Coordinates of C-alpha atoms in Angstrom, one line a residue:
Chain A
M1 CA 0.0 0.1 0.0
H2 CA 2.8 2.3 1.1
S3 CA 4.8 1.7 -2.2
L4 CA 1.4 2.1 -4.2
R5 CA 1.0 5.6 -2.7
R6 CA 4.6 6.3 -3.6
L7 CA 4.0 5.4 -7.2
F8 CA 0.9 7.7 -7.4
L9 CA 2.9 10.5 -5.7
F10 CA 5.7 10.1 -8.3
I11 CA 3.3 9.8 -11.3
F12 CA 1.3 12.9 -10.0
S13 CA 4.3 15.1 -9.4
T14 CA 5.8 14.2 -12.9
L15 CA 2.4 15.1 -14.6
I16 CA 2.3 18.5 -12.7
L17 CA 5.9 19.3 -13.7
L18 CA 5.3 18.3 -17.3
A19 CA 2.3 20.6 -17.3
L20 CA 4.1 23.3 -15.6
S21 CA 6.9 23.4 -18.3
L22 CA 4.2 24.5 -20.9
K23 CA 3.7 27.7 -18.9
I24 CA 7.1 29.0 -18.1
E25 CA 9.8 30.6 -20.2
E26 CA 12.2 28.8 -22.4
L27 CA 15.5 29.5 -20.2
R28 CA 13.6 28.3 -17.1
V29 CA 12.5 25.1 -18.7
Y30 CA 16.1 24.3 -19.6
Q31 CA 17.4 25.0 -16.1
G32 CA 14.5 22.7 -15.0
A33 CA 16.0 19.9 -17.0
Q34 CA 19.5 20.7 -15.5
I35 CA 18.1 20.6 -12.1
A36 CA 16.4 17.4 -12.7
I37 CA 19.8 16.0 -14.1
Y38 CA 21.9 17.3 -11.2
A39 CA 19.4 15.8 -8.7
L40 CA 19.8 12.5 -10.2
G41 CA 23.6 12.8 -10.2
I42 CA 23.5 13.8 -6.6
S43 CA 21.3 11.0 -5.6
S44 CA 23.8 8.6 -7.0
I45 CA 26.1 10.0 -4.4
V46 CA 23.5 10.0 -1.7
L47 CA 23.0 6.3 -2.4
L48 CA 26.6 5.5 -2.2
T49 CA 27.9 7.8 0.6
G50 CA 24.7 8.4 2.5
Y51 CA 23.6 4.8 2.5
S52 CA 26.5 2.4 2.0
G53 CA 29.1 4.9 3.5
Q54 CA 31.6 4.7 0.7
V55 CA 32.8 7.9 -0.6
S56 CA 33.2 8.6 -4.5
L57 CA 34.8 11.8 -5.8
G58 CA 34.6 10.4 -9.3
N59 CA 30.9 10.0 -10.1
G60 CA 31.5 12.7 -12.8
A61 CA 33.5 9.9 -14.5
F62 CA 30.7 7.5 -14.3
M63 CA 28.5 10.2 -15.9
A64 CA 31.2 10.6 -18.7
I65 CA 31.1 6.8 -19.3
G66 CA 27.3 7.0 -19.6
A67 CA 27.3 9.9 -21.8
Y68 CA 29.9 8.7 -24.3
T69 CA 28.6 5.1 -24.6
A70 CA 25.0 6.5 -25.2
A71 CA 26.4 8.9 -27.8
L72 CA 28.5 6.2 -29.5
T73 CA 25.6 3.8 -29.8
Q74 CA 23.5 6.5 -31.3
I75 CA 26.0 7.5 -33.8
H76 CA 27.2 4.1 -34.9
W77 CA 24.3 1.7 -34.2
H78 CA 21.5 4.3 -34.6
L79 CA 19.8 3.0 -31.5
P80 CA 16.6 4.8 -30.6
L81 CA 17.1 7.4 -27.9
F82 CA 15.5 5.5 -25.1
F83 CA 17.8 2.5 -25.8
T84 CA 20.9 4.6 -25.8
F85 CA 19.9 5.7 -22.3
V86 CA 19.7 2.0 -21.3
V87 CA 23.1 1.4 -22.8
G88 CA 24.6 4.3 -21.1
T89 CA 23.2 3.3 -17.8
F90 CA 24.3 -0.3 -17.9
S91 CA 27.7 0.5 -19.3
A92 CA 28.3 2.9 -16.4
A93 CA 27.1 0.2 -13.9
L94 CA 29.4 -2.4 -15.4
A95 CA 32.3 0.1 -14.9
G96 CA 30.9 0.7 -11.4
A97 CA 30.9 -3.1 -10.7
I98 CA 34.5 -3.4 -11.7
L99 CA 35.6 -0.5 -9.7
G100 CA 33.4 -1.4 -6.9
G101 CA 35.2 -4.7 -6.6
G102 CA 38.5 -3.0 -5.8
A103 CA 36.8 -0.3 -3.9
A104 CA 35.1 -2.6 -1.4
R105 CA 38.5 -3.3 -0.1
L106 CA 39.5 0.4 0.4
S107 CA 38.8 2.6 3.4
G108 CA 37.8 6.2 3.2
P109 CA 40.9 8.2 2.3
Y110 CA 42.2 5.5 -0.2
L111 CA 38.9 5.3 -1.9
A112 CA 38.6 9.1 -2.1
G113 CA 42.1 9.3 -3.8
A114 CA 41.4 6.5 -6.2
T115 CA 38.0 7.8 -7.4
L116 CA 39.6 11.3 -7.6
A117 CA 42.3 9.9 -9.8
L118 CA 39.6 8.4 -12.0
A119 CA 37.8 11.9 -12.3
V120 CA 41.0 13.6 -13.3
G121 CA 42.3 10.7 -15.6
L122 CA 39.2 9.5 -17.5
P123 CA 38.4 12.7 -19.4
T124 CA 42.0 12.8 -20.8
L125 CA 41.1 9.6 -22.7
A126 CA 38.9 11.5 -25.0
N127 CA 42.0 13.0 -26.6
Q128 CA 43.6 9.5 -27.1
F129 CA 41.1 7.6 -29.0
T130 CA 40.0 9.1 -32.4
I131 CA 36.6 7.4 -32.0
L132 CA 36.0 9.8 -28.9
N133 CA 36.7 12.9 -31.1
G134 CA 39.0 14.8 -28.8
E135 CA 38.0 18.1 -27.4
T136 CA 35.3 18.5 -29.9
G137 CA 33.4 15.7 -28.4
L138 CA 30.6 13.7 -29.9
D139 CA 27.2 14.8 -31.4
Y140 CA 24.3 13.4 -29.3
T141 CA 20.9 14.6 -30.0
S142 CA 17.3 13.9 -28.8
G143 CA 15.8 14.6 -32.2
T144 CA 13.1 17.1 -32.8
P145 CA 9.9 16.9 -30.8
P146 CA 7.0 14.9 -32.5
T147 CA 5.3 17.2 -34.9
W148 CA 1.8 16.5 -33.5
F149 CA 2.9 18.2 -30.2
G150 CA 2.4 21.4 -32.1
E151 CA 4.4 24.4 -33.2
S152 CA 4.7 26.0 -29.7
F153 CA 6.4 22.8 -28.3
T154 CA 10.0 23.8 -28.5
L155 CA 13.3 21.8 -28.4
Y156 CA 13.9 22.7 -24.7
K157 CA 10.4 21.7 -23.7
W158 CA 11.2 18.3 -25.5
F159 CA 14.5 18.1 -23.5
F160 CA 12.6 18.7 -20.3
W161 CA 10.0 16.1 -21.0
I162 CA 12.5 13.4 -21.8
V163 CA 14.7 14.4 -18.9
L164 CA 11.9 14.5 -16.4
V165 CA 10.4 11.2 -17.3
N166 CA 13.7 9.4 -17.2
V167 CA 14.9 11.1 -14.0
M168 CA 11.6 10.3 -12.3
L169 CA 11.6 6.7 -13.3
M170 CA 15.2 6.4 -12.0
M171 CA 14.4 8.3 -8.8
F172 CA 11.5 5.9 -8.2
F173 CA 13.7 2.9 -8.6
V174 CA 16.4 4.5 -6.3
R175 CA 13.7 5.5 -3.7
N176 CA 12.3 2.0 -3.6
I177 CA 15.6 0.3 -3.4
T178 CA 16.9 2.5 -0.5
S179 CA 13.9 1.5 1.4
S180 CA 14.1 -2.1 0.6
R181 CA 16.2 -4.8 2.1
Y182 CA 19.3 -3.5 0.3
G183 CA 18.9 0.0 1.6
R184 CA 18.7 -1.3 5.3
T185 CA 21.6 -3.6 4.6
W186 CA 23.7 -0.6 3.4
K187 CA 22.6 1.5 6.4
A188 CA 23.7 -1.3 8.7
L189 CA 27.1 -1.5 6.9
R190 CA 27.5 2.2 7.2
G191 CA 26.7 2.2 10.9
N192 CA 28.8 -0.7 12.0
P193 CA 30.5 -3.0 9.6
V194 CA 31.3 -5.5 12.1
A195 CA 27.9 -5.9 13.6
A196 CA 26.5 -6.0 10.1
Q197 CA 28.9 -8.9 9.2
L198 CA 27.9 -10.7 12.4
S199 CA 24.3 -10.5 11.5
G200 CA 24.9 -12.3 8.2
I201 CA 25.4 -9.4 5.8
Q202 CA 28.0 -9.9 2.9
V203 CA 30.0 -6.8 3.5
G204 CA 31.8 -7.0 0.3
G205 CA 28.9 -7.9 -2.0
S206 CA 26.7 -5.2 -0.6
K207 CA 29.4 -2.6 -1.1
V208 CA 30.0 -3.6 -4.8
L209 CA 26.2 -3.7 -5.4
A210 CA 25.9 -0.1 -4.0
F211 CA 28.9 1.1 -6.2
T212 CA 27.3 -0.7 -9.3
I213 CA 23.8 1.0 -8.7
S214 CA 25.4 4.4 -7.9
A215 CA 27.4 4.2 -11.1
G216 CA 24.4 3.2 -13.2
V217 CA 22.3 6.1 -11.8
A218 CA 25.2 8.4 -12.6
G219 CA 25.6 7.0 -16.1
L220 CA 21.8 7.8 -16.8
A221 CA 22.4 11.2 -15.5
G222 CA 25.4 11.5 -17.7
S223 CA 23.6 10.4 -20.8
L224 CA 20.9 13.1 -20.2
L225 CA 23.4 15.8 -19.5
G226 CA 25.1 14.8 -22.7
M227 CA 21.8 15.1 -24.6
I228 CA 20.9 18.6 -23.4
G229 CA 24.5 19.9 -23.6
F230 CA 27.3 18.2 -25.4
V231 CA 29.4 15.1 -24.9
G232 CA 33.0 16.2 -24.5
P233 CA 35.7 16.1 -21.9
T234 CA 35.5 19.6 -20.6
G235 CA 31.9 19.1 -19.5
F236 CA 32.6 15.9 -17.7
G237 CA 35.8 16.8 -15.9
L238 CA 36.9 17.3 -12.4
G239 CA 34.5 20.2 -12.2
L240 CA 31.4 18.0 -12.6
S241 CA 32.5 15.4 -9.9
F242 CA 33.3 18.5 -7.8
A243 CA 29.8 19.9 -8.3
L244 CA 28.2 16.6 -7.5
V245 CA 29.9 16.3 -4.2
T246 CA 29.2 20.0 -3.4
G247 CA 25.5 19.4 -4.3
A248 CA 25.5 16.1 -2.1
V249 CA 27.0 17.8 0.9
L250 CA 24.7 20.8 0.6
S251 CA 21.7 18.4 0.6
G252 CA 22.9 16.5 3.5
V253 CA 23.9 13.2 1.8
T254 CA 21.5 11.1 3.5
S255 CA 18.3 12.4 2.1
L256 CA 17.1 11.8 -1.6
A257 CA 14.5 14.5 -1.3
G258 CA 17.4 16.8 -0.4
S259 CA 19.1 16.1 -3.6
M260 CA 16.6 18.5 -5.3
L261 CA 17.8 21.3 -3.0
G262 CA 21.4 20.5 -3.8
A263 CA 20.6 20.5 -7.5
V264 CA 18.7 23.9 -7.4
V265 CA 21.7 25.5 -5.6
L266 CA 24.0 24.0 -8.3
V267 CA 21.9 25.7 -11.0
A268 CA 21.4 28.9 -9.1
I269 CA 25.1 29.4 -8.4
P270 CA 26.1 30.5 -12.0
E271 CA 23.1 32.8 -12.1
L272 CA 23.9 34.5 -8.9
A273 CA 27.6 34.8 -9.9
S274 CA 26.8 36.4 -13.1
V275 CA 24.7 39.0 -11.3
I276 CA 27.6 39.8 -8.9
A277 CA 30.1 39.6 -11.8
H278 CA 28.1 42.2 -13.7
R279 CA 28.2 44.5 -10.6
L280 CA 31.9 44.0 -10.3
G281 CA 32.4 45.1 -14.0
D282 CA 32.3 41.8 -15.9
T283 CA 35.9 41.3 -16.5
E284 CA 36.8 37.8 -17.9
R285 CA 38.9 36.9 -14.8
V286 CA 35.9 37.6 -12.4
T287 CA 33.1 36.0 -14.6
S288 CA 34.9 32.8 -15.3
N289 CA 36.1 32.2 -11.7
L290 CA 33.2 33.5 -9.5
P291 CA 31.0 30.5 -9.7
G292 CA 33.9 28.3 -8.6
L293 CA 34.7 30.6 -5.8
I294 CA 31.0 30.6 -4.7
M295 CA 30.7 27.0 -4.8
S296 CA 33.9 26.1 -3.0
T297 CA 33.2 28.6 -0.2
L298 CA 29.7 27.2 0.1
L299 CA 31.2 23.7 0.3
I300 CA 33.9 24.6 2.9
L301 CA 31.4 26.5 5.1
T302 CA 28.8 23.7 4.9
V303 CA 31.4 21.0 5.9
L304 CA 32.7 23.2 8.7
F305 CA 29.4 24.2 10.3
T306 CA 26.9 21.7 9.4
P307 CA 28.7 18.6 8.2
N308 CA 25.5 16.6 7.8
G309 CA 23.8 19.2 5.8
P310 CA 21.7 22.3 6.6
A311 CA 18.4 20.3 6.7
E312 CA 19.8 18.0 9.4
Q313 CA 20.8 21.0 11.5
I314 CA 17.4 22.5 11.3
R315 CA 15.8 19.2 12.3
K316 CA 18.2 19.0 15.2
H317 CA 17.5 22.5 16.3
K318 CA 13.7 21.9 16.3
A319 CA 14.2 18.6 18.2
R320 CA 16.0 20.6 20.9
K321 CA 13.4 23.2 21.1
Q322 CA 10.6 20.7 21.8
Chain B
M1 CA 70.1 1.0 -24.9
Q2 CA 70.3 4.8 -25.5
Q3 CA 66.4 4.9 -25.2
A4 CA 66.4 3.0 -22.1
I5 CA 68.9 5.4 -20.4
N6 CA 67.0 8.3 -21.6
A7 CA 63.8 7.0 -20.2
L8 CA 65.5 6.3 -16.9
L9 CA 66.9 9.9 -16.7
I10 CA 63.5 11.4 -17.4
G11 CA 61.9 9.1 -14.8
I12 CA 64.4 10.0 -12.2
S13 CA 63.9 13.7 -12.7
N14 CA 60.1 13.2 -12.7
G15 CA 60.3 10.8 -9.9
F16 CA 61.9 13.3 -7.6
I17 CA 59.1 15.7 -8.1
Y18 CA 56.4 13.1 -7.4
S19 CA 58.4 12.2 -4.4
L20 CA 58.2 15.7 -3.0
M21 CA 54.5 15.9 -3.6
A22 CA 54.1 12.4 -2.0
L23 CA 56.2 13.7 1.0
A24 CA 54.0 16.6 1.6
L25 CA 50.8 14.3 1.4
V26 CA 52.5 11.8 3.8
L27 CA 53.5 14.6 6.2
V28 CA 49.9 15.8 6.5
W29 CA 48.5 12.3 6.7
R30 CA 50.9 11.4 9.5
S31 CA 50.1 14.5 11.6
T32 CA 46.4 14.9 11.1
R33 CA 45.1 11.7 9.3
V34 CA 43.9 13.7 6.3
I35 CA 44.7 13.3 2.7
N36 CA 45.0 16.8 1.8
F37 CA 43.8 17.3 -1.8
A38 CA 44.3 20.9 -1.4
Q39 CA 48.0 20.3 -1.6
A40 CA 48.0 20.9 -5.3
G41 CA 46.2 24.2 -4.7
Q42 CA 48.7 25.3 -1.9
A43 CA 51.6 24.2 -4.3
I44 CA 50.3 26.2 -7.2
L45 CA 49.7 29.0 -5.2
S46 CA 53.3 29.2 -3.9
T47 CA 54.4 28.7 -7.5
Y48 CA 52.4 31.7 -8.7
I49 CA 54.0 33.7 -5.8
A50 CA 57.4 32.5 -6.9
Y51 CA 56.4 33.5 -10.5
E52 CA 55.4 36.9 -9.5
I53 CA 58.8 37.3 -7.7
V54 CA 60.8 36.1 -10.5
T55 CA 59.0 38.3 -13.1
R56 CA 59.6 41.4 -10.9
T57 CA 63.1 40.9 -9.6
D58 CA 64.5 38.4 -12.2
N59 CA 66.1 36.5 -9.4
F60 CA 65.1 32.8 -9.2
I61 CA 66.9 32.1 -5.9
L62 CA 64.7 34.9 -4.3
A63 CA 61.7 33.6 -5.9
F64 CA 62.4 30.1 -4.8
I65 CA 62.8 31.2 -1.1
G66 CA 59.9 33.4 -1.3
G67 CA 57.7 30.7 -2.8
V68 CA 58.8 28.1 -0.3
L69 CA 58.2 30.5 2.7
A70 CA 54.7 31.3 1.3
G71 CA 53.9 27.5 1.0
A72 CA 54.9 27.0 4.6
L73 CA 52.8 30.0 5.6
V74 CA 49.8 28.7 3.6
G75 CA 50.1 25.3 5.3
A76 CA 50.0 26.9 8.6
V77 CA 47.0 29.1 7.8
V78 CA 45.0 26.1 6.4
E79 CA 45.7 23.9 9.5
I80 CA 44.9 26.7 12.0
L81 CA 41.9 28.2 10.3
L82 CA 40.3 25.3 8.5
M83 CA 41.4 21.9 10.1
R84 CA 41.2 22.9 13.8
T85 CA 37.7 24.5 13.2
L86 CA 36.8 21.3 11.5
F87 CA 38.0 18.9 14.1
K88 CA 36.2 21.3 16.7
H89 CA 32.9 20.7 15.1
V90 CA 33.4 17.1 14.6
S91 CA 30.0 15.2 15.2
D92 CA 29.0 11.8 14.0
G93 CA 27.1 11.2 10.9
P94 CA 27.9 9.9 7.4
V95 CA 29.8 13.0 6.4
A96 CA 31.7 13.6 9.5
A97 CA 34.4 11.0 8.8
L98 CA 34.7 12.5 5.3
A99 CA 34.5 16.0 6.3
P100 CA 38.3 16.7 6.1
V101 CA 38.6 15.2 2.6
I102 CA 35.6 17.2 1.3
A103 CA 36.9 20.4 2.9
S104 CA 40.3 20.0 1.3
L105 CA 38.6 19.5 -1.9
G106 CA 36.7 22.6 -1.4
L107 CA 39.9 24.5 -0.4
L108 CA 41.5 23.3 -3.8
G109 CA 38.6 24.8 -5.6
L110 CA 38.8 27.9 -3.7
I111 CA 42.6 28.4 -4.1
R112 CA 42.2 27.8 -7.9
S113 CA 39.4 30.4 -8.3
V114 CA 41.2 33.0 -6.3
I115 CA 44.4 32.5 -8.5
G116 CA 42.2 32.7 -11.5
M117 CA 40.8 36.0 -10.3
V118 CA 44.3 37.5 -9.5
W119 CA 46.4 36.1 -12.3
G120 CA 43.8 34.9 -14.8
N121 CA 43.4 31.4 -16.3
D122 CA 45.6 31.7 -19.1
Q123 CA 49.0 30.2 -19.3
K124 CA 51.9 32.0 -17.7
P125 CA 55.4 31.2 -18.9
F126 CA 57.7 30.3 -16.0
F127 CA 61.1 30.7 -17.4
P128 CA 63.8 28.2 -16.2
P129 CA 66.7 29.7 -14.3
V130 CA 69.2 27.4 -16.0
S131 CA 69.4 25.7 -19.4
T132 CA 66.8 23.1 -20.3
N133 CA 69.1 21.7 -23.0
G134 CA 70.3 18.2 -22.4
F135 CA 73.9 17.5 -21.6
T136 CA 76.0 16.4 -24.5
F137 CA 78.6 13.6 -24.2
G138 CA 80.6 13.4 -27.4
S139 CA 77.9 13.1 -30.1
T140 CA 74.9 12.0 -28.1
T141 CA 72.7 14.4 -26.2
V142 CA 70.8 13.0 -23.3
P143 CA 67.4 14.3 -22.2
F144 CA 68.9 15.5 -18.9
S145 CA 69.6 19.1 -18.6
R146 CA 70.9 21.5 -15.9
M147 CA 67.3 22.1 -15.0
N148 CA 66.8 18.4 -14.3
L149 CA 70.1 18.4 -12.4
L150 CA 68.6 21.3 -10.3
I151 CA 65.4 19.4 -9.8
V152 CA 67.2 16.3 -8.4
L153 CA 69.6 18.3 -6.2
G154 CA 66.8 20.6 -5.0
A155 CA 64.5 17.7 -4.2
A156 CA 67.4 15.5 -2.6
T157 CA 68.2 18.4 -0.5
V158 CA 64.8 18.8 0.9
M159 CA 64.7 15.0 1.4
I160 CA 67.9 15.1 3.4
I161 CA 66.8 18.0 5.5
F162 CA 63.6 16.2 6.4
T163 CA 65.4 13.1 7.3
L164 CA 67.8 14.9 9.5
I165 CA 64.9 16.7 11.2
F166 CA 62.9 13.6 11.7
Q167 CA 65.7 11.3 12.8
K168 CA 68.1 13.6 14.7
S169 CA 66.2 16.4 16.3
N170 CA 63.8 16.7 19.3
L171 CA 61.2 18.2 16.9
G172 CA 61.4 15.2 14.8
L173 CA 60.9 12.9 17.7
A174 CA 58.0 15.0 18.8
L175 CA 56.5 14.8 15.3
R176 CA 56.8 11.1 15.2
A177 CA 55.3 10.6 18.6
A178 CA 52.4 13.0 17.9
A179 CA 51.7 10.9 14.9
F180 CA 51.7 7.5 16.3
Q181 CA 50.4 8.1 19.9
P182 CA 48.8 11.5 20.3
E183 CA 47.5 10.8 23.8
I184 CA 50.7 9.7 25.2
A185 CA 52.5 12.2 23.4
R186 CA 50.4 14.8 25.1
L187 CA 51.1 13.2 28.5
A188 CA 54.7 13.4 27.8
G189 CA 54.4 17.1 27.6
I190 CA 54.3 17.4 23.8
R191 CA 52.0 20.2 22.4
V192 CA 50.3 18.0 19.9
G193 CA 48.4 20.8 18.3
A194 CA 51.5 22.8 17.6
I195 CA 53.3 19.9 16.3
R196 CA 50.4 19.1 13.9
T197 CA 50.7 22.7 12.6
T198 CA 54.4 22.1 12.1
G199 CA 53.6 18.9 9.9
W200 CA 51.4 21.2 7.7
I201 CA 54.2 23.8 7.5
F202 CA 56.7 21.2 6.3
A203 CA 54.2 19.7 3.9
G204 CA 53.3 23.2 2.5
A205 CA 57.0 23.8 1.9
A206 CA 57.7 20.5 0.4
G207 CA 54.7 21.0 -2.0
A208 CA 55.8 24.5 -3.0
V209 CA 59.3 23.0 -3.8
A210 CA 57.7 20.4 -6.0
G211 CA 55.7 23.1 -7.7
I212 CA 58.4 25.7 -8.3
L213 CA 60.8 22.9 -9.6
I214 CA 58.4 21.2 -12.1
S215 CA 57.0 24.6 -13.4
P216 CA 59.9 25.8 -15.4
N217 CA 59.5 22.9 -17.8
D218 CA 56.0 24.1 -18.7
A219 CA 53.8 27.1 -18.4
I220 CA 51.7 27.5 -15.3
T221 CA 47.8 27.7 -15.0
P222 CA 45.7 27.4 -11.9
Y223 CA 45.2 23.8 -13.0
S224 CA 48.6 22.8 -14.0
L225 CA 49.5 20.8 -10.9
D226 CA 46.4 18.7 -10.7
S227 CA 48.2 15.7 -12.3
L228 CA 51.0 16.2 -9.9
L229 CA 48.5 15.7 -7.1
I230 CA 47.4 12.4 -8.5
F231 CA 51.0 11.2 -9.2
G232 CA 51.9 12.3 -5.7
F233 CA 49.0 10.4 -4.2
V234 CA 49.8 7.3 -6.1
A235 CA 53.4 7.6 -5.0
A236 CA 52.4 8.0 -1.4
V237 CA 50.2 4.9 -1.6
I238 CA 52.8 2.9 -3.1
G239 CA 55.0 3.9 -0.4
G240 CA 52.5 3.1 2.3
L241 CA 51.2 6.7 3.1
E242 CA 52.9 6.4 6.5
S243 CA 56.6 6.5 5.6
L244 CA 58.7 9.2 4.4
I245 CA 61.2 6.9 2.8
G246 CA 58.3 5.1 1.3
A247 CA 57.1 8.4 -0.3
V248 CA 60.5 8.8 -2.0
V249 CA 60.8 5.2 -3.2
G250 CA 57.1 5.3 -4.4
G251 CA 57.7 8.6 -6.2
L252 CA 61.0 7.3 -8.0
T253 CA 59.2 4.0 -8.8
L254 CA 56.3 5.7 -10.3
G255 CA 58.5 8.3 -12.1
I256 CA 60.7 5.7 -13.8
G257 CA 57.9 3.2 -14.4
L258 CA 55.7 5.9 -16.2
S259 CA 58.7 7.1 -18.2
F260 CA 59.4 3.6 -19.5
I261 CA 55.7 3.1 -20.3
L262 CA 55.7 6.5 -22.3
T263 CA 58.8 5.5 -24.1
Y264 CA 58.0 2.1 -25.1
I265 CA 54.2 2.0 -25.3
G266 CA 52.9 5.4 -25.9
T267 CA 52.2 8.8 -24.3
S268 CA 48.5 8.3 -24.6
L269 CA 48.6 5.8 -21.7
I270 CA 50.0 8.0 -18.9
F271 CA 46.7 8.4 -17.0
P272 CA 45.4 4.8 -17.5
A273 CA 48.9 3.4 -16.6
T274 CA 48.8 5.6 -13.4
F275 CA 45.4 4.3 -12.5
V276 CA 46.5 0.8 -13.1
V277 CA 49.6 1.2 -11.0
L278 CA 47.4 2.6 -8.2
A279 CA 44.9 -0.3 -8.5
L280 CA 47.8 -2.9 -8.5
A281 CA 49.4 -1.1 -5.5
L282 CA 46.1 -1.1 -3.5
I283 CA 45.4 -4.7 -4.3
I284 CA 48.6 -6.4 -3.9
R285 CA 50.0 -4.4 -1.1
P286 CA 47.4 -2.1 0.5
Q287 CA 49.7 -1.3 3.4
G288 CA 52.4 0.0 0.9
L289 CA 55.9 -1.0 0.5
F290 CA 57.0 0.6 3.6
G291 CA 53.8 0.2 5.6
S292 CA 53.4 -1.4 9.0
K293 CA 56.7 -1.9 10.9
A294 CA 59.0 0.0 8.7
A295 CA 56.8 3.2 9.0
R296 CA 57.8 3.5 12.7
N297 CA 61.5 3.9 11.8
A298 CA 61.0 6.4 9.1

C-alpha cells in the first residue's frame, strides 16, 4: 500500500511538472532539465555515501562513461534514444561494478584518492582515441519533438520532458531500493560493519552492489546531460565530480529529497555569480572564476558548520526546542 | 640501450618531483590523518608567488625562497583556520568522517578560483633559471639538462633536511610521537596541536618546492598541478602513506615506471597507466611497500 501511494505521488508530481513546463519561459525550462539531471547525479552519491558509507569523488567519471557510450551507440548503431539511455546506464553500472570490486577493499581516504584519480584521468582519454573525437566531443541529439505536439512545443520543452520522465523513473527505482532490504543492509554497513557482518550481511557484495547501482544512476544522469548539452571532456571533468560532491554535501547526503535542494543550488550559483560579476564590472577573470569561488566557499562552510547538511541541522534545532 | 637510459633519466627527474608531492601528502597524513587534496592548490599558489617574484626581480633564488616560505605559511594558515575548526565541530554522521577530505577538496577549488581571479586562467610562462638543453656527451645528447640536475639536487636536499629533522632532532621525535600516539605524546608534555601545525608547515614547503621545480619545464595555469597531485597520491600509496622513505621510493618507482611506459608503449597511456599502478598497489600491497613496521623507523 505504502509503495503504491509512492508510485501515485511520483506519477502525479511528474504530470504536474510536465504541465508546468508548458507555462514557463524557455530558459527556465532548460534550467529545470538541468536541475533534474543534477538531482539524479547527486542522488547517485547519496545512495553511495549516505547509505553504504563509501565515498566517491569520481561520479562525474561514471557520468562521462554513460554519456559517451550513449552517444556512441546513437552514432554508430543508430539506436533509438531510449535504448541509448539504457546502454549508457548499464555500461556505467558495469564500470562501477569493476571499480566497486576494488573499492570494497578500500577505506575512506584511499577510496577518495582512487576515485579522484579516476575523475582527473578518465576525461583525458577523450584525446587519445579518435573514436571519442577529442575536445570537440560527440554529437548526441534528442531529435526534434514529434510534430503532433504542435508548433509551440520547442526543443527545450522536449528536452525537459525526456529528462523529467527518465529522472523520475530512476528516482522511483532509487527511492524504492533505498527503502528495501538492500537499503537497510547498506545503512547497517555504514553504521557498524562488524555488527552488520555478524548479522549475516555480506560486506563485500553489498558494497559492490551499492557502487554498481550508484554508477548506473550516474550513467543515466550523464547520458541526459550529454543530450541537453554536449558530450565532451570539458563538460565531464573534475568540475562535474566536484559539483556533484558539493550538491550532495549541501543536501545533507542522507536524504534523496534533499538532492533536489542541492541541484537547485548548483544551477542557481552560476546565475547568482553572473549577477555579482556584472556588478563588479564583468571582467573575464571574475566571470569565469566567480562560480567556482562561490561553490567552493559554500562547500567549505557547509562542511565546517553543518557537516550533515543544513536540513539535518534545522531538524536537530527543532528537536532541541521541543 | 640509449632509449632505455633516456627513459631512466627522465623518470628519475620526474620521480623526484612526485616524491616531493608524496612527501607533502604523507606529512599531512601522519600529523592529522587527512589526505590533503588542497596540496595541489597550496603548491600552485606558492608557484604563482614565486612566478610573481621572478618576473619582478628576475632572481630565481629569491623567488624560490619566497615561494617556499609562502607555501609553509599557507600550510600553517590552512591547518589553523580550517582543520582545527573542522575537528572542533566534529560530530558523527555519514559525512563527518569524510568532512576533512571534502573540506580539502573545497579548498582546492577555492585556491584555484582565487588564483584565476588574481592572475587569470591563461598560461603564464615560467622561465627556467638554468638551461633546459640536455647535456651532451661526445655526439649524443641525453634528455637531462641543468634544470633536471637542479630538480634532482633541490629535491634531494629537501629530503635530506627532512630526514635529518625527523631522525636527529627533538622536533622530529615529537612529530613522530604525535603521529603515532597523540594521547601519550600529550602526557609526555608534547604540544600535539602545535606539532600538527608544524607537520602542515613542512608539507606546505615540500609541495611548494615540487611546484616551483616542475613548473619551469612548462607554463603554469591554476590547474597545472592537478596531475602532480594524482601522481603524488599514487606515489604515497605505493610507499604506504605513513613512511617518508616510502614516499621517496614510491615517487621514484612511479616516475621511472611511467617514463618507461611512455617511451616504449605510448604517451596516450599516462593516466590509464597511473590508474592501473594505483589499483595494483592497492590490491597487492594495501599497506604499501614501507607500511606497517618500517613506518615507525622512518
